[in-house]
Short mmCIF file of C-alpha atoms and ligand atoms in Angstrom, two decimals:
data_model
loop_
_atom_site.label_atom_id
_atom_site.label_comp_id
_atom_site.label_asym_id
_atom_site.label_seq_id
_atom_site.Cartn_x
_atom_site.Cartn_y
_atom_site.Cartn_z
CA MET A 15 124.24 98.81 56.42
CA ASN A 16 126.89 102.11 56.96
CA TYR A 17 131.17 101.55 56.39
CA ASP A 18 131.34 101.97 59.69
CA GLU A 19 129.12 99.58 61.09
CA LEU A 20 131.46 97.53 58.78
CA PHE A 21 134.30 96.14 61.23
CA PRO A 22 133.08 93.10 63.84
CA LYS A 23 131.40 91.55 59.67
CA ILE A 24 134.87 92.09 58.10
CA THR A 25 136.45 90.28 60.92
CA SER A 26 134.11 87.26 62.10
CA HIS A 27 133.51 87.03 57.78
CA ALA A 28 137.60 87.22 57.57
CA LYS A 29 137.76 84.20 60.48
CA GLU A 30 134.96 82.42 59.31
CA TYR A 31 135.82 81.70 55.15
CA GLY A 32 140.02 81.18 56.74
CA PHE A 33 141.32 84.46 55.40
CA VAL A 34 142.95 85.35 59.44
CA PHE A 35 142.78 83.32 62.91
CA PRO A 36 143.73 84.78 66.13
CA SER A 37 147.25 83.06 66.64
CA SER A 38 147.67 78.95 68.81
CA GLU A 39 143.30 79.69 69.46
CA ILE A 40 143.04 76.44 71.15
CA TYR A 41 145.15 78.54 74.43
CA ASP A 42 142.78 81.36 73.94
CA GLY A 43 144.84 82.64 71.51
CA LEU A 44 148.22 85.05 72.07
CA GLY A 45 146.80 89.68 72.50
CA ALA A 46 147.55 90.80 69.33
CA VAL A 47 149.34 87.43 67.18
CA TYR A 48 147.42 86.07 63.69
CA ASP A 49 148.40 83.66 61.92
CA TYR A 50 146.82 83.73 58.60
CA ALA A 51 145.19 80.27 56.98
CA GLN A 52 144.66 79.12 53.48
CA LEU A 53 142.72 82.48 51.35
CA GLY A 54 144.44 85.31 53.94
CA VAL A 55 148.25 83.09 52.73
CA GLU A 56 146.55 83.46 49.23
CA LEU A 57 145.34 87.18 49.57
CA LYS A 58 149.49 88.68 51.73
CA ASN A 59 151.36 86.70 49.15
CA ASN A 60 149.41 88.65 46.18
CA ILE A 61 149.72 91.39 47.54
CA LYS A 62 153.27 91.17 48.43
CA THR A 63 154.34 90.27 44.73
CA ALA A 64 151.36 93.75 43.77
CA TRP A 65 154.58 95.48 45.88
CA TRP A 66 157.60 93.03 44.65
CA LYS A 67 156.70 94.26 40.95
CA ALA A 68 155.86 98.16 41.08
CA MET A 69 159.22 99.05 43.37
CA VAL A 70 161.34 96.15 41.96
CA GLN A 71 160.72 95.31 38.74
CA MET A 72 159.30 98.17 37.90
CA HIS A 73 163.01 100.16 38.58
CA GLU A 74 166.12 99.17 37.26
CA ASN A 75 167.68 101.01 40.20
CA ILE A 76 166.28 99.31 42.99
CA VAL A 77 166.96 95.36 44.07
CA GLY A 78 166.02 92.90 46.62
CA LEU A 79 166.48 92.78 49.89
CA ASP A 80 166.34 89.56 52.99
CA ALA A 81 167.88 90.83 55.86
CA ALA A 82 167.47 88.81 58.95
CA ILE A 83 165.29 89.12 62.72
CA LEU A 84 167.85 89.13 64.22
CA MET A 85 170.76 91.42 64.62
CA HIS A 86 173.82 92.77 65.71
CA PRO A 87 172.10 94.47 69.15
CA THR A 88 174.88 97.65 68.29
CA THR A 89 172.30 98.27 65.47
CA TRP A 90 168.86 99.63 67.86
CA LYS A 91 171.78 102.02 69.71
CA ALA A 92 172.19 103.39 66.73
CA SER A 93 169.19 103.34 65.79
CA GLY A 94 167.81 105.47 68.07
CA HIS A 95 164.90 102.74 69.37
CA VAL A 96 167.46 101.97 72.18
CA ASP A 97 166.59 105.12 73.84
CA ALA A 98 164.43 106.77 71.74
CA PHE A 99 162.04 103.74 70.10
CA SER A 100 158.68 103.79 73.27
CA ASP A 101 155.45 105.67 73.57
CA PRO A 102 153.97 107.56 75.73
CA LEU A 103 151.94 105.06 78.34
CA ILE A 104 149.20 106.69 80.90
CA ASP A 105 146.86 103.56 83.07
CA ASN A 106 143.22 103.89 84.14
CA LYS A 107 143.57 103.13 88.29
CA ASP A 108 140.51 101.99 88.49
CA SER A 109 140.15 99.49 85.04
CA LYS A 110 143.74 98.73 85.30
CA LYS A 111 143.39 99.34 81.93
CA ARG A 112 146.52 100.76 79.81
CA TYR A 113 145.87 103.29 76.73
CA ARG A 114 148.85 105.17 75.28
CA ALA A 115 148.86 108.70 76.19
CA ASP A 116 148.86 110.34 72.35
CA VAL A 117 146.59 107.84 71.39
CA LEU A 118 144.07 109.74 73.79
CA ILE A 119 144.05 113.34 72.69
CA GLU A 120 143.70 112.23 69.17
CA ASP A 121 140.99 110.24 69.30
CA GLN A 122 139.16 113.44 70.98
CA ILE A 123 140.77 115.24 68.49
CA ALA A 124 139.36 113.63 66.09
CA LYS A 125 135.53 114.08 67.89
CA TYR A 126 135.65 116.92 66.96
CA GLU A 127 136.23 116.76 64.00
CA SER A 128 133.56 115.23 63.48
CA LYS A 129 131.22 116.88 65.65
CA SER A 130 132.32 119.73 63.85
CA LEU A 131 131.71 117.38 60.43
CA LYS A 132 128.10 116.87 61.74
CA ASP A 133 127.39 120.14 62.53
CA THR A 134 128.40 121.76 59.55
CA ASN A 135 126.36 119.28 57.43
CA LYS A 136 123.69 119.80 59.03
CA ARG A 137 124.31 123.74 58.53
CA ALA A 138 124.58 122.89 55.37
CA LYS A 139 121.37 121.17 54.87
CA LYS A 140 118.99 124.01 56.27
CA GLU A 141 120.55 126.80 54.45
CA GLY A 142 121.40 125.00 50.97
CA TRP A 143 125.07 125.75 50.62
CA GLU A 144 127.13 123.36 48.22
CA ALA A 145 129.48 120.10 50.63
CA GLY A 146 132.82 122.22 49.38
CA SER A 147 132.08 125.54 48.71
CA GLU A 148 133.37 128.48 50.29
CA GLU A 149 130.59 128.34 52.78
CA TYR A 150 130.76 125.85 53.60
CA ASN A 151 133.62 125.19 54.36
CA LYS A 152 134.25 128.41 55.84
CA TYR A 153 131.70 127.29 58.44
CA LEU A 154 133.22 123.51 58.38
CA GLN A 155 136.95 125.29 60.02
CA GLY A 156 134.70 128.14 62.01
CA ASN A 157 132.42 126.33 63.82
CA ARG A 158 132.70 126.25 67.94
CA ASN A 159 134.01 121.96 67.32
CA ALA A 160 135.98 123.22 64.54
CA LYS A 161 138.31 125.70 66.74
CA LYS A 162 138.03 123.24 69.87
CA ALA A 163 140.47 120.91 67.85
CA GLN A 164 142.36 122.83 66.22
CA GLU A 165 143.34 124.70 69.84
CA LEU A 166 144.13 120.69 71.33
CA HIS A 167 145.40 119.91 68.44
CA GLN A 168 147.70 122.88 69.14
CA GLN A 169 147.98 121.71 73.36
CA PHE A 170 149.56 118.44 71.53
CA GLU A 171 151.65 119.38 69.85
CA VAL A 172 153.99 121.13 71.76
CA ALA A 173 153.62 118.74 74.28
CA LEU A 174 154.81 115.91 72.13
CA ASN A 175 157.84 118.51 70.40
CA SER A 176 159.01 118.75 74.31
CA ASP A 177 158.98 115.72 75.33
CA ASP A 178 156.59 116.73 78.51
CA LEU A 179 154.58 113.97 79.24
CA ASP A 180 153.18 115.89 82.26
CA GLN A 181 151.96 118.31 79.59
CA LEU A 182 150.59 115.27 77.58
CA ARG A 183 148.64 113.99 81.56
CA ASN A 184 146.93 117.99 81.58
CA ILE A 185 145.89 117.61 79.05
CA ILE A 186 143.96 114.29 79.13
CA VAL A 187 143.14 115.74 82.38
CA GLU A 188 141.45 118.45 81.28
CA GLN A 189 139.52 118.01 78.87
CA GLY A 190 138.20 115.69 80.73
CA ILE A 191 138.92 111.99 78.46
CA ALA A 192 137.55 109.31 80.44
CA CYS A 193 138.62 105.47 80.74
CA GLU A 194 137.10 103.24 78.29
CA VAL A 195 136.12 100.57 79.71
CA SER A 196 135.11 102.04 84.20
CA GLY A 197 134.42 105.47 82.46
CA SER A 198 136.52 106.26 85.02
CA LYS A 199 138.93 109.53 85.25
CA ASN A 200 141.65 107.94 87.86
CA TRP A 201 144.56 108.94 85.70
CA SER A 202 148.19 107.19 85.91
CA GLU A 203 151.01 109.43 85.40
CA VAL A 204 152.57 109.49 81.91
CA ARG A 205 155.65 107.60 81.20
CA GLN A 206 157.56 106.46 78.66
CA PHE A 207 157.67 102.34 77.77
CA ASN A 208 160.21 100.67 74.82
CA LEU A 209 158.30 98.73 72.64
CA MET A 210 161.03 95.80 71.38
CA PHE A 211 160.97 93.17 72.86
CA LYS A 212 163.84 91.37 74.04
CA THR A 213 165.32 87.63 73.91
CA GLN A 214 169.25 86.15 74.27
CA LEU A 215 171.34 84.71 72.62
CA GLY A 216 173.42 82.01 73.24
CA ALA A 217 173.29 79.27 75.82
CA THR A 218 175.23 80.00 78.74
CA ALA A 219 174.89 83.21 81.34
CA ASP A 220 178.53 84.73 80.56
CA SER A 221 178.51 83.57 76.99
CA SER A 222 175.67 85.41 76.13
CA MET A 223 173.25 88.11 74.39
CA ASP A 224 170.78 90.87 74.71
CA LEU A 225 169.17 91.16 71.41
CA TYR A 226 165.89 92.37 70.86
CA LEU A 227 163.77 91.16 67.47
CA ARG A 228 163.96 94.05 64.98
CA PRO A 229 160.99 96.72 65.27
CA GLU A 230 161.57 97.88 61.92
CA THR A 231 163.19 95.99 58.92
CA ALA A 232 165.36 99.45 57.82
CA GLN A 233 167.88 98.96 59.85
CA GLY A 234 168.26 95.88 57.64
CA ILE A 235 168.65 97.65 54.79
CA PHE A 236 171.56 100.22 55.61
CA VAL A 237 173.57 97.89 57.89
CA ASN A 238 173.80 96.19 53.80
CA TYR A 239 174.15 99.43 52.57
CA LEU A 240 177.33 99.17 50.86
CA ASN A 241 177.39 95.96 50.12
CA VAL A 242 174.62 95.90 47.78
CA GLN A 243 175.83 99.22 46.65
CA LYS A 244 179.23 97.16 45.37
CA THR A 245 178.07 93.60 44.29
CA SER A 246 174.71 95.57 42.55
CA ARG A 247 177.26 98.60 41.24
CA GLN A 248 174.52 100.68 41.41
CA LYS A 249 175.20 104.12 41.61
CA LEU A 250 172.62 106.69 42.77
CA PRO A 251 169.49 107.12 43.01
CA PHE A 252 169.59 104.00 43.84
CA GLY A 253 166.90 101.93 46.25
CA ILE A 254 166.62 98.65 48.42
CA ALA A 255 163.66 97.34 48.77
CA GLN A 256 162.57 94.27 51.58
CA ILE A 257 159.32 92.76 52.89
CA GLY A 258 159.05 91.02 56.37
CA LYS A 259 158.66 91.13 59.72
CA ALA A 260 158.48 93.32 62.28
CA PHE A 261 158.05 93.40 66.06
CA ARG A 262 156.87 96.05 68.97
CA ASN A 263 155.53 95.47 72.30
CA GLU A 264 152.73 97.58 71.42
CA ILE A 265 151.04 98.70 74.52
CA VAL A 266 147.18 99.07 72.95
CA ALA A 267 147.37 96.21 70.51
CA ARG A 268 143.24 96.26 69.29
CA GLN A 269 141.23 96.49 66.41
CA PHE A 270 142.18 93.41 64.96
CA ILE A 271 145.47 92.99 62.10
CA PHE A 272 146.06 96.90 62.63
CA ARG A 273 147.93 96.77 65.35
CA MET A 274 149.80 93.91 65.85
CA ARG A 275 152.76 92.68 68.06
CA GLU A 276 154.11 91.23 65.44
CA PHE A 277 153.83 92.20 61.17
CA GLU A 278 155.18 92.30 58.67
CA GLN A 279 156.11 95.65 56.70
CA MET A 280 156.91 96.72 53.02
CA GLU A 281 160.17 99.04 53.06
CA MET A 282 162.09 100.83 50.07
CA GLN A 283 165.31 103.13 50.75
CA PHE A 284 166.22 105.18 48.32
CA PHE A 285 170.15 105.83 48.69
CA ILE A 286 170.50 109.61 47.11
CA LYS A 287 172.11 113.32 47.03
CA PRO A 288 171.76 115.09 49.73
CA GLY A 289 170.31 118.21 48.90
CA THR A 290 168.11 116.46 46.01
CA GLN A 291 165.82 114.89 49.60
CA LYS A 292 162.65 117.23 48.16
CA GLN A 293 162.64 115.31 44.97
CA TRP A 294 162.64 112.23 45.85
CA PHE A 295 160.56 112.81 48.89
CA GLU A 296 157.33 114.75 47.00
CA TYR A 297 158.50 111.52 43.78
CA TRP A 298 157.59 108.86 46.25
CA LYS A 299 154.80 110.00 48.15
CA GLU A 300 152.83 110.25 44.03
CA TYR A 301 154.05 106.89 43.25
CA ARG A 302 152.96 105.29 46.47
CA MET A 303 149.99 106.93 46.62
CA ASN A 304 148.86 105.85 42.92
CA TRP A 305 150.98 102.24 43.73
CA HIS A 306 147.74 102.05 46.43
CA LYS A 307 145.10 103.23 43.26
CA ALA A 308 146.32 100.88 41.15
CA LEU A 309 145.29 97.83 43.88
CA GLY A 310 141.73 99.46 42.68
CA ILE A 311 141.56 101.41 46.25
CA LYS A 312 138.90 103.93 45.78
CA GLU A 313 140.18 107.59 46.55
CA GLU A 314 137.74 108.94 48.59
CA PHE A 315 138.86 105.70 51.01
CA LEU A 316 143.15 107.78 51.10
CA GLN A 317 144.08 110.82 52.05
CA TRP A 318 147.43 112.22 52.81
CA HIS A 319 148.10 113.70 57.10
CA GLU A 320 151.81 115.38 57.77
CA HIS A 321 153.06 114.07 60.76
CA GLU A 322 152.30 115.91 64.16
CA LYS A 323 156.18 115.61 65.34
CA LEU A 324 158.65 114.32 63.56
CA ALA A 325 161.08 111.42 64.65
CA HIS A 326 164.37 111.65 66.12
CA TYR A 327 165.76 111.18 62.54
CA ALA A 328 163.06 112.44 59.74
CA ASP A 329 162.83 115.97 57.54
CA GLY A 330 160.09 115.46 56.53
CA ALA A 331 156.93 112.17 56.44
CA GLU A 332 153.61 112.31 55.49
CA ASP A 333 151.66 109.64 55.80
CA ILE A 334 149.31 107.83 53.64
CA GLN A 335 145.64 106.65 55.34
CA PHE A 336 142.53 104.25 54.58
CA LYS A 337 139.69 104.95 55.27
CA PHE A 338 139.51 101.86 57.67
CA PRO A 339 135.64 100.78 59.35
CA PHE A 340 136.87 102.78 62.30
CA GLY A 341 138.43 106.18 60.98
CA PHE A 342 141.24 107.48 58.49
CA LYS A 343 144.13 106.14 59.82
CA GLU A 344 147.75 105.36 58.63
CA LEU A 345 148.18 103.05 55.79
CA GLU A 346 151.97 103.26 55.23
CA GLY A 347 154.21 106.23 55.66
CA ILE A 348 157.39 107.77 53.67
CA HIS A 349 160.15 109.32 55.06
CA SER A 350 163.54 111.75 54.47
CA ARG A 351 165.62 110.37 57.19
CA THR A 352 168.19 112.78 56.10
CA ASP A 353 171.65 110.46 57.00
CA PHE A 354 170.55 110.15 59.98
CA ASP A 355 171.37 106.19 59.45
CA LEU A 356 173.66 106.31 57.78
CA SER A 357 176.06 107.93 59.80
CA SER A 358 175.29 106.80 62.91
CA HIS A 359 176.13 103.60 62.20
CA GLU A 360 178.94 104.78 60.98
CA GLU A 361 180.34 106.83 63.81
CA PHE A 362 178.65 103.85 65.99
CA SER A 363 180.36 100.20 64.13
CA GLY A 364 183.91 102.58 63.18
CA LYS A 365 183.16 101.77 59.05
CA LYS A 366 182.72 104.09 56.31
CA LEU A 367 179.69 103.82 54.77
CA ARG A 368 180.46 106.33 52.30
CA TYR A 369 178.71 106.88 48.38
CA PHE A 370 182.22 108.09 45.87
CA ASP A 371 180.63 110.50 43.09
CA PRO A 372 182.00 109.47 40.22
CA GLU A 373 181.01 112.90 38.65
CA THR A 374 181.20 115.08 41.13
CA GLN A 375 184.80 112.95 42.87
CA GLU A 376 183.45 113.01 45.66
CA SER A 377 182.81 111.29 48.36
CA TYR A 378 179.39 111.79 50.82
CA VAL A 379 177.06 109.50 53.38
CA PRO A 380 173.64 109.21 50.87
CA TYR A 381 170.31 110.11 52.06
CA VAL A 382 167.25 107.95 52.78
CA VAL A 383 164.00 108.65 51.26
CA GLU A 384 162.80 105.83 52.08
CA THR A 385 158.50 104.11 51.99
CA SER A 386 156.96 102.19 54.60
CA VAL A 387 153.48 99.69 54.89
CA GLY A 388 151.90 97.96 56.65
CA LEU A 389 152.08 94.07 54.26
CA ASP A 390 148.61 93.52 57.79
CA ARG A 391 147.13 96.49 57.32
CA THR A 392 146.49 96.40 53.75
CA PHE A 393 145.19 93.43 53.82
CA LEU A 394 142.98 94.55 56.76
CA ALA A 395 142.51 97.63 53.94
CA HIS A 396 141.80 95.32 50.59
CA MET A 397 139.27 93.85 53.61
CA SER A 398 137.38 96.41 54.61
CA HIS A 399 137.32 97.75 51.15
CA ALA A 400 136.25 94.74 48.65
CA TYR A 401 133.66 93.77 51.74
CA GLN A 402 129.93 94.89 50.03
CA GLU A 403 125.83 93.08 50.76
CA GLU A 404 124.31 93.91 47.62
CA GLU A 405 121.00 92.28 46.58
CA VAL A 406 120.54 89.70 43.69
CA PRO A 407 118.35 88.47 41.36
CA ASN A 408 117.72 84.78 42.60
CA ALA A 409 116.22 81.17 40.65
CA LYS A 410 113.48 81.65 42.21
CA GLY A 411 111.92 85.26 39.76
CA GLY A 412 112.88 87.30 44.26
CA THR A 413 116.68 88.21 45.51
CA ASP A 414 118.48 87.54 48.11
CA THR A 415 121.12 88.44 49.80
CA ARG A 416 125.34 88.04 48.43
CA VAL A 417 128.00 88.74 50.65
CA VAL A 418 130.75 89.57 47.89
CA MET A 419 135.01 90.05 48.42
CA LYS A 420 135.40 92.85 45.37
CA PHE A 421 138.98 92.36 45.92
CA HIS A 422 140.79 94.02 41.90
CA PRO A 423 141.63 90.36 40.34
CA LEU A 424 144.33 89.80 40.33
CA LEU A 425 144.26 90.04 44.40
CA ALA A 426 141.81 88.03 44.72
CA PRO A 427 143.03 84.72 46.11
CA TYR A 428 141.57 82.21 43.48
CA LYS A 429 141.42 83.81 40.24
CA ALA A 430 138.21 80.87 38.95
CA ALA A 431 136.58 78.32 40.10
CA VAL A 432 135.79 75.43 38.18
CA PHE A 433 132.17 73.92 39.13
CA PRO A 434 130.88 70.66 37.15
CA LEU A 435 126.80 71.54 37.23
CA VAL A 436 126.16 68.07 38.29
CA LYS A 437 128.35 65.58 39.80
CA LYS A 438 128.09 62.72 36.57
CA ASP A 439 127.48 62.53 33.16
CA GLY A 440 131.12 63.20 32.19
CA LEU A 441 130.88 66.83 33.81
CA PRO A 442 133.87 66.50 36.81
CA GLU A 443 135.57 65.34 34.49
CA ILE A 444 135.50 68.49 31.54
CA ALA A 445 135.33 70.44 34.64
CA MET A 446 138.89 69.14 35.87
CA GLU A 447 140.50 68.95 31.95
CA ILE A 448 139.95 72.84 31.96
CA PHE A 449 141.25 73.34 35.74
CA LYS A 450 144.07 71.79 35.26
CA GLU A 451 144.71 74.09 31.98
CA LEU A 452 144.09 77.51 34.12
CA LYS A 453 146.63 76.05 37.43
CA PHE A 454 149.94 76.36 36.17
CA GLU A 455 149.64 80.02 35.31
CA HIS A 456 146.97 80.19 38.03
CA ASN A 457 145.62 80.08 41.79
CA VAL A 458 141.87 77.88 40.83
CA MET A 459 139.77 75.14 42.40
CA TYR A 460 137.36 72.75 41.63
CA ASP A 461 134.34 73.21 43.48
CA GLU A 462 131.64 70.04 42.57
CA LYS A 463 129.93 70.04 45.81
CA ASP A 464 125.85 71.93 46.70
CA SER A 465 123.77 73.42 44.06
CA VAL A 466 125.53 76.07 41.85
CA GLY A 467 123.71 79.28 43.21
CA ARG A 468 125.83 77.64 46.49
CA ARG A 469 128.88 78.09 44.96
CA TYR A 470 128.50 81.20 43.43
CA ARG A 471 128.22 82.42 46.94
CA ARG A 472 130.62 80.53 48.09
CA HIS A 473 133.27 82.19 46.29
CA ASP A 474 130.96 85.47 45.74
CA ALA A 475 132.44 85.40 49.71
CA ILE A 476 135.74 84.61 49.11
CA GLY A 477 136.39 87.55 46.24
CA THR A 478 136.54 84.78 43.68
CA PRO A 479 136.75 86.39 40.35
CA PHE A 480 135.15 84.20 37.47
CA CYS A 481 133.56 81.07 37.98
CA ILE A 482 133.05 78.64 35.05
CA THR A 483 130.50 76.62 34.82
CA VAL A 484 130.88 73.11 32.78
CA ASP A 485 126.65 72.22 31.87
CA HIS A 486 125.61 69.13 29.49
CA ASP A 487 125.46 71.14 26.38
CA THR A 488 129.10 71.48 27.62
CA LYS A 489 129.26 67.98 26.08
CA GLU A 490 128.03 68.67 22.20
CA ASP A 491 128.95 72.64 21.96
CA ASN A 492 132.37 71.93 23.99
CA ALA A 493 131.63 75.29 25.45
CA VAL A 494 131.11 76.32 29.19
CA THR A 495 129.32 79.76 31.10
CA VAL A 496 131.82 82.21 32.21
CA ARG A 497 130.24 84.08 34.95
CA ASP A 498 131.70 87.33 37.06
CA ARG A 499 131.68 88.40 40.02
CA ASP A 500 130.87 91.95 39.74
CA THR A 501 128.31 92.77 37.03
CA LEU A 502 126.90 88.67 37.31
CA GLU A 503 127.45 88.82 33.44
CA GLN A 504 127.33 84.90 32.57
CA VAL A 505 129.02 84.61 29.15
CA ARG A 506 129.31 81.53 26.79
CA MET A 507 133.04 80.94 24.94
CA PRO A 508 134.59 77.67 23.80
CA ILE A 509 136.36 75.44 26.01
CA SER A 510 139.44 76.79 23.95
CA GLU A 511 139.24 80.29 24.45
CA VAL A 512 138.89 80.74 28.29
CA ARG A 513 142.86 80.51 28.96
CA SER A 514 143.33 83.48 26.57
CA TYR A 515 140.39 85.00 28.42
CA ILE A 516 141.07 84.78 32.35
CA SER A 517 144.70 86.36 31.96
CA LYS A 518 144.09 89.00 29.59
CA LYS A 519 141.61 90.44 32.85
CA LEU A 520 144.99 89.74 35.17
CA SER A 521 147.12 91.86 33.42
CA TRP A 522 150.14 92.68 35.47
CA ARG A 523 151.12 95.21 32.42
CA ASP A 524 147.75 96.51 33.70
CA LEU A 525 147.67 97.48 37.03
CA LEU A 526 151.81 98.48 36.46
CA ASP A 527 151.50 100.64 34.11
CA TRP A 528 150.36 103.97 35.02
P1 ATP B 615 151.18 103.69 64.34
O1 ATP B 615 151.39 106.17 64.17
O2 ATP B 615 150.05 103.54 63.62
O3 ATP B 615 152.22 103.72 65.38
P2 ATP B 615 153.58 104.03 63.20
O4 ATP B 615 154.09 105.91 62.51
O5 ATP B 615 154.69 103.49 64.72
O6 ATP B 615 152.74 103.76 62.91
P3 ATP B 615 155.93 102.69 61.24
O7 ATP B 615 157.27 102.38 62.70
O8 ATP B 615 155.61 104.43 60.29
O9 ATP B 615 154.79 102.72 62.14
O10 ATP B 615 155.75 101.81 60.37
C1 ATP B 615 155.56 102.29 59.00
C2 ATP B 615 154.28 100.86 58.88
O11 ATP B 615 154.63 99.57 59.47
C3 ATP B 615 152.53 101.33 59.11
O12 ATP B 615 152.74 102.64 58.43
C4 ATP B 615 152.30 101.08 58.81
O13 ATP B 615 151.24 99.74 58.36
C5 ATP B 615 152.71 98.61 59.94
N1 ATP B 615 153.20 98.98 61.16
C6 ATP B 615 153.67 99.42 62.62
N2 ATP B 615 153.33 99.55 63.37
C7 ATP B 615 152.87 97.67 63.56
C8 ATP B 615 151.71 97.17 63.73
N3 ATP B 615 152.22 97.60 65.09
N4 ATP B 615 151.01 97.10 63.32
C9 ATP B 615 150.53 95.83 61.89
N5 ATP B 615 150.79 97.54 60.88
C10 ATP B 615 152.79 97.87 61.39
#
């Protein structure tokens, strides 16, 4: 199975086993809104815990926050979202399908790049070049398709940076980009479309106030900066971390939970002395990349991407991209936001948001470096990375294909499943005792339905790292068999050792101490 053919399998696996369901499905669902089901909520909570521990608990100078979703509407004027939080959209006049103009062009660049890679590999095979060798790299950067990608990239960057919507349209037309539904190249003008959801506070028309559902969690942190700094008595540099919902009326909402209209972000704003932003930007880049690797994501699935166009607030921005089955795409952004947000909130609120530096006796608006990762995208990254189809030996001496989710054990929805071999002879009672012993520390499952082989398959498919089987010998030797999800190795151990065996394999210290 090719990795790039995996996506439909992941989406159906997520639904079949109870990870993710379309929202309000009995009413045919709601576009790009999803519910996390019984296993999904566990995986999601485990990712949140891994983030919170790494960001808050591991840093004595970072504290948490849980700000409200609804905020005073002036927040969004100050942050620039009312004026500038928009995407350039374009309609295909024949299919009436709506696209993001920038995404159409990015996809075209990716197409040239992928052709260039294919050409290079073909040539390398013929010439006997090693991947990564000097000849290989020279050809990779100099072939016809690579040049096309570079030229288009340049044109695109100029159009984006000058907000030239006509030029974006010209590029789409010149490149002969067609609508994927109709194949038509009959395009509308490009327009800006604000992505914030509007709602109202108050019951009567006169007293009501237009509000927005927050499109990012960061502003809840900025408006609380001074309250938190004072009450936590933190000195610069220090950070505020938050996990919470954000809402965007995305134009092209597709690719399952990759682009949703309601999603969750895990953001941390790190307040620093002006002038130190480069150093902290590098620190957080490295730290965040290490976090993804510590959770088991292989290096070749991660890469850095520099922004073509910096957001209105930024003096540096790079994304961590993950290799999803549909290509390398943004998973997390590391942004150097300068003092834009705090200064702007000072201006709009009339309140001073300064830091008094006891060392230099100066008062200034801190600079900010932020790390912002999508929880749902991290979830999808782990689903994609973990999914494997493998041939495994069966009881009859042949092989079976198993689907196994190789999640990091600390992320797996269930840490262990306890099975009585049969539903009689006192085995269920022993298994239940083991379940009760483990459940205080870990999310474990007691499972007695079907043959043991089928139970193994079921737990492989949801990524349970350990299956503990109670058999007839258990009554004699007080020992059980513990099977490892990944190696399939089965070890026999006294019941009294099971708890410490599982706990050792689930060590936050091992994960966080990189
Ligand atoms: P994109 O370019 O993919 O729209 P973005 O650059 O607008 O993303 P940011 O504003 O930097 O995203 O948000 C930080 C993180 O929040 C992203 O890296 C991503 O993981 C997540 N995120 C943003 N928009 C969505 C969405 N619609 N659905 C799910 N996650 C999202």
